[in-house]
PDB file of C-alpha atoms in Angstrom:
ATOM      1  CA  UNK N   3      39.772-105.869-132.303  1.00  0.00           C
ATOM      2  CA  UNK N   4      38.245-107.707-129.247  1.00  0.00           C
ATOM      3  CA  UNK N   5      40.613-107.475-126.787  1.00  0.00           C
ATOM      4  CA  UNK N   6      39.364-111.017-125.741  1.00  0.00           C
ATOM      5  CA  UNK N   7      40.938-112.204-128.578  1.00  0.00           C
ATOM      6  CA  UNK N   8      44.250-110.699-128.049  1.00  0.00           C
ATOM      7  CA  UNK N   9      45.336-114.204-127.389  1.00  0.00           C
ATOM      8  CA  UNK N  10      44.286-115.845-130.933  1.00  0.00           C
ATOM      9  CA  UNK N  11      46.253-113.358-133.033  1.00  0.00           C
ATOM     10  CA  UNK N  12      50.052-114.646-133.195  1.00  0.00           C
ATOM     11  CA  UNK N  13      51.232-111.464-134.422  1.00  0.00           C
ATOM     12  CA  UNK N  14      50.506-109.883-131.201  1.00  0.00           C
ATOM     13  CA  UNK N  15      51.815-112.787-129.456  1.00  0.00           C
ATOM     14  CA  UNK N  16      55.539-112.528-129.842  1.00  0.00           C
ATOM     15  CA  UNK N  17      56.425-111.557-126.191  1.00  0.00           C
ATOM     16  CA  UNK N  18      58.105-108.191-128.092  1.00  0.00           C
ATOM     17  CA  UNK N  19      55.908-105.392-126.394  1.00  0.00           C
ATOM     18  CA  UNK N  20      57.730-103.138-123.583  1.00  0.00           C
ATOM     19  CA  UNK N  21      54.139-101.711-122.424  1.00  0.00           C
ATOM     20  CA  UNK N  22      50.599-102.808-122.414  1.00  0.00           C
ATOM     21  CA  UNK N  23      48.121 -99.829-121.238  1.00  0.00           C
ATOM     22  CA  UNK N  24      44.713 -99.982-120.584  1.00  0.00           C
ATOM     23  CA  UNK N  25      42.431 -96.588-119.694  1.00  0.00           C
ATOM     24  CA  UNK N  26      38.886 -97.445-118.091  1.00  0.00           C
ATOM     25  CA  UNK N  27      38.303 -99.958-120.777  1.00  0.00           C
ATOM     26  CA  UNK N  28      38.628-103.286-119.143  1.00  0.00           C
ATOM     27  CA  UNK N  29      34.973-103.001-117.144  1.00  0.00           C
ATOM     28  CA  UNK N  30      33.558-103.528-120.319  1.00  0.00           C
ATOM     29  CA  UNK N  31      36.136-106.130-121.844  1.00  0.00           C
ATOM     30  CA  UNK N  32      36.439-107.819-118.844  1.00  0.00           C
ATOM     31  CA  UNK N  33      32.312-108.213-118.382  1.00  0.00           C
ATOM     32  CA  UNK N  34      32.001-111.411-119.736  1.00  0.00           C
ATOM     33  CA  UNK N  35      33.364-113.912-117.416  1.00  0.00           C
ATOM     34  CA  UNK N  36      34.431-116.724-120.081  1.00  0.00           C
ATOM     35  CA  UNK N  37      36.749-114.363-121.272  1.00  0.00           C
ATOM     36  CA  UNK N  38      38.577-113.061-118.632  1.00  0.00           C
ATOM     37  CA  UNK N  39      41.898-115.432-118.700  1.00  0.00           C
ATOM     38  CA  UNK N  40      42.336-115.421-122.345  1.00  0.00           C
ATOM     39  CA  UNK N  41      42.530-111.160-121.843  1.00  0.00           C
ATOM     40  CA  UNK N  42      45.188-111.318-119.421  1.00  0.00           C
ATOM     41  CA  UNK N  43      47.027-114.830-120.953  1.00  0.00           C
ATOM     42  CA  UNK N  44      46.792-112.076-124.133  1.00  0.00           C
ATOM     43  CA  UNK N  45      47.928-109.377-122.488  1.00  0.00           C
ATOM     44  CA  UNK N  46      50.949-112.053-120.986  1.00  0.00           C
ATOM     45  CA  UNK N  47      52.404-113.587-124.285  1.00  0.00           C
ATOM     46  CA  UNK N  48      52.317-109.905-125.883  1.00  0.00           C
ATOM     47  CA  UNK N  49      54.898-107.949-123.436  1.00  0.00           C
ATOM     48  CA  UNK N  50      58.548-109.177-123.346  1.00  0.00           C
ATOM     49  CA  UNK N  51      60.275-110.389-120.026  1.00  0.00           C
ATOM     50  CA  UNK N  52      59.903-107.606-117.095  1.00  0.00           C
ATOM     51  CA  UNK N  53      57.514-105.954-120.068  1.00  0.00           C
ATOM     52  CA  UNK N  54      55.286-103.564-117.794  1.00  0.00           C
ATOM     53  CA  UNK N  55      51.137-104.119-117.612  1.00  0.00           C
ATOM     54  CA  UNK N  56      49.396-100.413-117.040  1.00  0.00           C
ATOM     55  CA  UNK N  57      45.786 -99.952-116.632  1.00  0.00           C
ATOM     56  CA  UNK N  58      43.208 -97.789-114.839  1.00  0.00           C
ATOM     57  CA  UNK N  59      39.926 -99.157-114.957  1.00  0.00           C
ATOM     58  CA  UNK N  60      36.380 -98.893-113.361  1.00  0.00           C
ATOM     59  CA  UNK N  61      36.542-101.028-109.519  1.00  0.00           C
ATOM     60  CA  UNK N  62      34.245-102.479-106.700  1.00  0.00           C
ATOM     61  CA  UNK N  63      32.185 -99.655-106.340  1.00  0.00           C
ATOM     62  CA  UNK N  64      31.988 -97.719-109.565  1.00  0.00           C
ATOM     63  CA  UNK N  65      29.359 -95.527-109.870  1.00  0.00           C
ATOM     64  CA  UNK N  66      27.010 -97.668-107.696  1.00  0.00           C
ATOM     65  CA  UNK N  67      24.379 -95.569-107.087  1.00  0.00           C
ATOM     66  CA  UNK N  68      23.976 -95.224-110.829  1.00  0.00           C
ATOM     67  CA  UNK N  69      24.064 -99.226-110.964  1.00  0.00           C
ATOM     68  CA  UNK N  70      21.873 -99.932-107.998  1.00  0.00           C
ATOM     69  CA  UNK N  71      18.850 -97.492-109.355  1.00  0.00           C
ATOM     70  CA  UNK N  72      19.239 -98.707-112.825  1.00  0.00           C
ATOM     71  CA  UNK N  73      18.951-103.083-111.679  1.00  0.00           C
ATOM     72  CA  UNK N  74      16.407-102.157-109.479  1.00  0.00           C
ATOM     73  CA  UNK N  75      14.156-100.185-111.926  1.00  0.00           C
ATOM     74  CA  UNK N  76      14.906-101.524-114.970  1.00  0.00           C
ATOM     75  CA  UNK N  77      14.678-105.384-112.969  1.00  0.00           C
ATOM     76  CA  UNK N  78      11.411-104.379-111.712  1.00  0.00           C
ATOM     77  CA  UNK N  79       9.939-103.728-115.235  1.00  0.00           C
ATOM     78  CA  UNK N  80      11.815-107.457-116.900  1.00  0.00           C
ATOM     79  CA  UNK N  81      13.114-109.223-113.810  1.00  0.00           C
ATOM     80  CA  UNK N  82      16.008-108.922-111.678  1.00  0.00           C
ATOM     81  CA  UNK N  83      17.865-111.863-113.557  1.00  0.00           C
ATOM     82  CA  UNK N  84      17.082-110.042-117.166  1.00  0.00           C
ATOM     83  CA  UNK N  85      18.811-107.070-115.722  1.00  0.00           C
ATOM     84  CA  UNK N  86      22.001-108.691-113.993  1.00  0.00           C
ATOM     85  CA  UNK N  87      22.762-110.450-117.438  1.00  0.00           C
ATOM     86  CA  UNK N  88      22.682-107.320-119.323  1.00  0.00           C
ATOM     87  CA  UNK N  89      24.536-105.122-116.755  1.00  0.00           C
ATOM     88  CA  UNK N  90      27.653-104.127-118.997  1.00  0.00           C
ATOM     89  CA  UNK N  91      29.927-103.761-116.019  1.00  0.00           C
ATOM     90  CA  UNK N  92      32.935-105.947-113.740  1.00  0.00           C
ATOM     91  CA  UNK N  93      34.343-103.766-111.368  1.00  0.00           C
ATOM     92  CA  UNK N  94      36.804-105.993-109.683  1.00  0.00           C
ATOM     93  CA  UNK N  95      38.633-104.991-106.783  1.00  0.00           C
ATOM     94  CA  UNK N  96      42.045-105.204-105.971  1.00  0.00           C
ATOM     95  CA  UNK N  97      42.148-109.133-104.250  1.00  0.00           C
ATOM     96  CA  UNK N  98      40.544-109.935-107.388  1.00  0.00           C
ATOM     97  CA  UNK N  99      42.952-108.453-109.619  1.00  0.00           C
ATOM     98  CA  UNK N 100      45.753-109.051-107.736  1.00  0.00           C
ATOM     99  CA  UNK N 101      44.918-113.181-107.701  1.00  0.00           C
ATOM    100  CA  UNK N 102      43.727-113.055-111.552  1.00  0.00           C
ATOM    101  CA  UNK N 103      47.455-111.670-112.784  1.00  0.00           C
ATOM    102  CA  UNK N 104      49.363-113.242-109.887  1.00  0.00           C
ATOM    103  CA  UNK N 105      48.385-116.658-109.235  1.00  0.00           C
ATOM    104  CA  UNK N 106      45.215-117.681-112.045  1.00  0.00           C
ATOM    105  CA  UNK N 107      46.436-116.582-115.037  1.00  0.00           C
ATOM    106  CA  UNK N 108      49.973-116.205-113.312  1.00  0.00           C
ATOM    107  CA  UNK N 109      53.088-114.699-114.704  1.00  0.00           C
ATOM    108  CA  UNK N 110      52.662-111.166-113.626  1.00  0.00           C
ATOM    109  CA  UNK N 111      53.882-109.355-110.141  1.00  0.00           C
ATOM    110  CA  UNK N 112      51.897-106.782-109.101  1.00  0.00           C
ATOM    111  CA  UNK N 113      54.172-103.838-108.069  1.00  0.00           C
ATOM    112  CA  UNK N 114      51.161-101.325-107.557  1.00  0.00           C
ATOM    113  CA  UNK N 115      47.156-101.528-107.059  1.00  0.00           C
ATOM    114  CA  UNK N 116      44.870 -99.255-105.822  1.00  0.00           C
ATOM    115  CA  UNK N 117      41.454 -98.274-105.249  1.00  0.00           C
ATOM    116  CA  UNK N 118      40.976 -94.841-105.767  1.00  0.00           C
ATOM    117  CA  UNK N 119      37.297 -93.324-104.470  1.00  0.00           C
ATOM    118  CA  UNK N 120      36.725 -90.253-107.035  1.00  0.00           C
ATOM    119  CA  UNK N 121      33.260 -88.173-107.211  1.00  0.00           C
ATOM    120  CA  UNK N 122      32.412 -86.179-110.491  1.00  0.00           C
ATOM    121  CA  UNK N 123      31.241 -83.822-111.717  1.00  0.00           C
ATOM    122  CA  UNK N 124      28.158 -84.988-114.190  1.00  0.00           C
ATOM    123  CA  UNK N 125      28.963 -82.857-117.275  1.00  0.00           C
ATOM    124  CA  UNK N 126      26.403 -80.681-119.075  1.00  0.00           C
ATOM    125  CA  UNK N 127      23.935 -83.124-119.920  1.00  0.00           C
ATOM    126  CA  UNK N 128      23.534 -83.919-116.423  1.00  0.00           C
ATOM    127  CA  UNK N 129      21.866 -87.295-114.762  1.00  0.00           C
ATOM    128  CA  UNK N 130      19.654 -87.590-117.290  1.00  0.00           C
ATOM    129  CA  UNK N 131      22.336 -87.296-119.747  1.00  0.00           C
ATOM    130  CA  UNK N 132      24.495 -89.953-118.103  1.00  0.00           C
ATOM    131  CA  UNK N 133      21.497 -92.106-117.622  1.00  0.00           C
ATOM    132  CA  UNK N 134      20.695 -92.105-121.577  1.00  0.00           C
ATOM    133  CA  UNK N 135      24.204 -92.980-122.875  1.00  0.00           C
ATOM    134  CA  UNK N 136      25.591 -94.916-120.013  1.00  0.00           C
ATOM    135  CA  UNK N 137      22.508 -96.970-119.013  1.00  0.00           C
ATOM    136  CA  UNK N 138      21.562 -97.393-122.495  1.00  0.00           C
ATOM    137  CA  UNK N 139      21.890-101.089-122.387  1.00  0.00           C
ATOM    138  CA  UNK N 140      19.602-101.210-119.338  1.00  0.00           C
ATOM    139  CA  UNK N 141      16.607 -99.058-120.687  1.00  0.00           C
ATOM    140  CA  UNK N 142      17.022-100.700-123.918  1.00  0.00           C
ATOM    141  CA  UNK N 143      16.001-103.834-121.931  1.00  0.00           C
ATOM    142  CA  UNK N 144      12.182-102.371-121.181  1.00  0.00           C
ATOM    143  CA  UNK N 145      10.461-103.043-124.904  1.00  0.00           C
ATOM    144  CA  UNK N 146       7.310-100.568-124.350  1.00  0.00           C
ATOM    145  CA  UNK N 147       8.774 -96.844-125.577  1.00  0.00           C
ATOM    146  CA  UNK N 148       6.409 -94.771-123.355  1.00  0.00           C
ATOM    147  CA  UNK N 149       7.851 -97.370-120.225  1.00  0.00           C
ATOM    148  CA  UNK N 150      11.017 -97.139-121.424  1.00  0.00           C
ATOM    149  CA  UNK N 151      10.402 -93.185-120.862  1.00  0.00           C
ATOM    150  CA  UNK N 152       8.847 -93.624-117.803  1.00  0.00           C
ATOM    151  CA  UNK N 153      11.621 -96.111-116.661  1.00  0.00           C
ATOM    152  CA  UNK N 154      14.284 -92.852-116.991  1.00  0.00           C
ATOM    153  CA  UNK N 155      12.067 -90.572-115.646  1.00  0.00           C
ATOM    154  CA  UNK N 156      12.006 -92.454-112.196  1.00  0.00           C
ATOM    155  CA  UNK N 157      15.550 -93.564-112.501  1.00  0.00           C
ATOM    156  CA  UNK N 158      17.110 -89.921-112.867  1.00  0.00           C
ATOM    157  CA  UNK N 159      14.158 -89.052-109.972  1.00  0.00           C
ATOM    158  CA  UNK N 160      16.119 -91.313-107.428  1.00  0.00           C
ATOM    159  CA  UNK N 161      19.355 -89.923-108.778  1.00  0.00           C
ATOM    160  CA  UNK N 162      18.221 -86.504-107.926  1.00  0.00           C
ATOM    161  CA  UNK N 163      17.870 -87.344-104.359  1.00  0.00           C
ATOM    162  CA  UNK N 164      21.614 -88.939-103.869  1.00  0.00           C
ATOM    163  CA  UNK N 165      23.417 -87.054-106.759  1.00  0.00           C
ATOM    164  CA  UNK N 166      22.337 -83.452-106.578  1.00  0.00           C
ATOM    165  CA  UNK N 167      25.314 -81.468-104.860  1.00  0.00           C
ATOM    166  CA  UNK N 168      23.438 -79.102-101.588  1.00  0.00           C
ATOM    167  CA  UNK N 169      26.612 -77.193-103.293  1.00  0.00           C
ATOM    168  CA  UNK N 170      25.602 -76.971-106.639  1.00  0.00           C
ATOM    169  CA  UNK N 171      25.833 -79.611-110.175  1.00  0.00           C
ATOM    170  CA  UNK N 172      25.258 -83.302-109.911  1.00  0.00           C
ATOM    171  CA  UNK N 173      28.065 -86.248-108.663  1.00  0.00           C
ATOM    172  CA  UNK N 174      28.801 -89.510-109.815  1.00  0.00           C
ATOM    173  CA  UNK N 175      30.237 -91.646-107.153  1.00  0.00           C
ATOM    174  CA  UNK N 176      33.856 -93.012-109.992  1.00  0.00           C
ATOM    175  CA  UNK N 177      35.613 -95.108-108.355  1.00  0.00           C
ATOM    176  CA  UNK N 178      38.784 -96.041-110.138  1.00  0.00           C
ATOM    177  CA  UNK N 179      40.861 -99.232-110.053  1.00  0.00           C
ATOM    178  CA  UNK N 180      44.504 -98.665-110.935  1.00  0.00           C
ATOM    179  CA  UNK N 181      47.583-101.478-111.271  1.00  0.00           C
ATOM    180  CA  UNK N 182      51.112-101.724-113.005  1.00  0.00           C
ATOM    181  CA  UNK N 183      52.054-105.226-113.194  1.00  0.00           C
ATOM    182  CA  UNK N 184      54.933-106.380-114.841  1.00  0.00           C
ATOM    183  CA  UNK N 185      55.806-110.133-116.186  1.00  0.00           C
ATOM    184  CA  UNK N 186      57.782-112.094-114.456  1.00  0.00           C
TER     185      UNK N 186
END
């Protein structure tokens, strides 16, 4: 289900849970802004008294050299604006999660949060391969096939130049965003 709508489904909302866990999947869930409360009121009304949030998640910072090439190519081909609305990405950091669960949605104490700065290893398929599945959403974006091509080509082109190990492999600049809350 959309975790969104965690809120609307009574069932869930009993206050019976001991545990809610997320694992890097709130950057996406979290991406549209008019949803944001209702995830964490969700999240709230599902875990009993002293009930224990858990979550890793993508934070200021993820993989920004992936996200910088990809708005500035793909924004230069449909607009800067086109490409900011169909960035698929929130990577909050921790004064932004700590105010969301603490103070605007309330009800939480934050016992733990950290920011967490960890390069990768890209795995076999590479840049390219990252670029293709991860940035599908932004190359979608450019219409024209052969620009759309084109439009990878020079994206994984810049990647080379900040990704490519003197060492050996490509690195992707993860930057994780970690918490355990639990409700007060």
């Amino acid at each position: 289900m959309d975790a969104t709508k965690l809120i609307h489904k009574p069932e869930l909302q009993t206050s019976s849970f001991d545990k809610v866990f997320s694992n890097a999947a709130m950057h996406w869930i979290l991406t549209p802004e008019s949803g944001r409360e209702d995830f964490f009121r969700g999240v709230h009304a599902a875990l009993k008294p002293s009930g224990v949030f858990c979550f890793e998640m993508g934070g200021m910072g993820n993989v920004a050299e992936m996200r910088t090439v990809l708005l500035s190519v793909v924004g230069r081909r449909i607009g800067l604006e086109k490409a900011r609305a169909i960035d698929p990405w929130f990577f909050p950091d921790e004064t932004w999660m700590r105010t969301m669960l603490e103070e605007t949605v309330g009800g939480f104490k934050v016992e733990r949060i950290e920011r967490e700065y960890r390069p990768t290893p890209a795995d076999a398929g590479g840049i390219v391969g990252w670029v293709r599945l991860m940035g599908k959403q932004f190359c979608d974006a450019v219409s024209d096939a052969e620009d759309r091509e084109a439009c990878i080509r020079e994206i994984c082109d810049v990647l080379k130049t900040v990704c490519q190990s003197p060492g050996g492999g490509d690195w992707i600049g993860y930057v994780r965003l970690r918490a355990l809350a639990r409700r007060i």
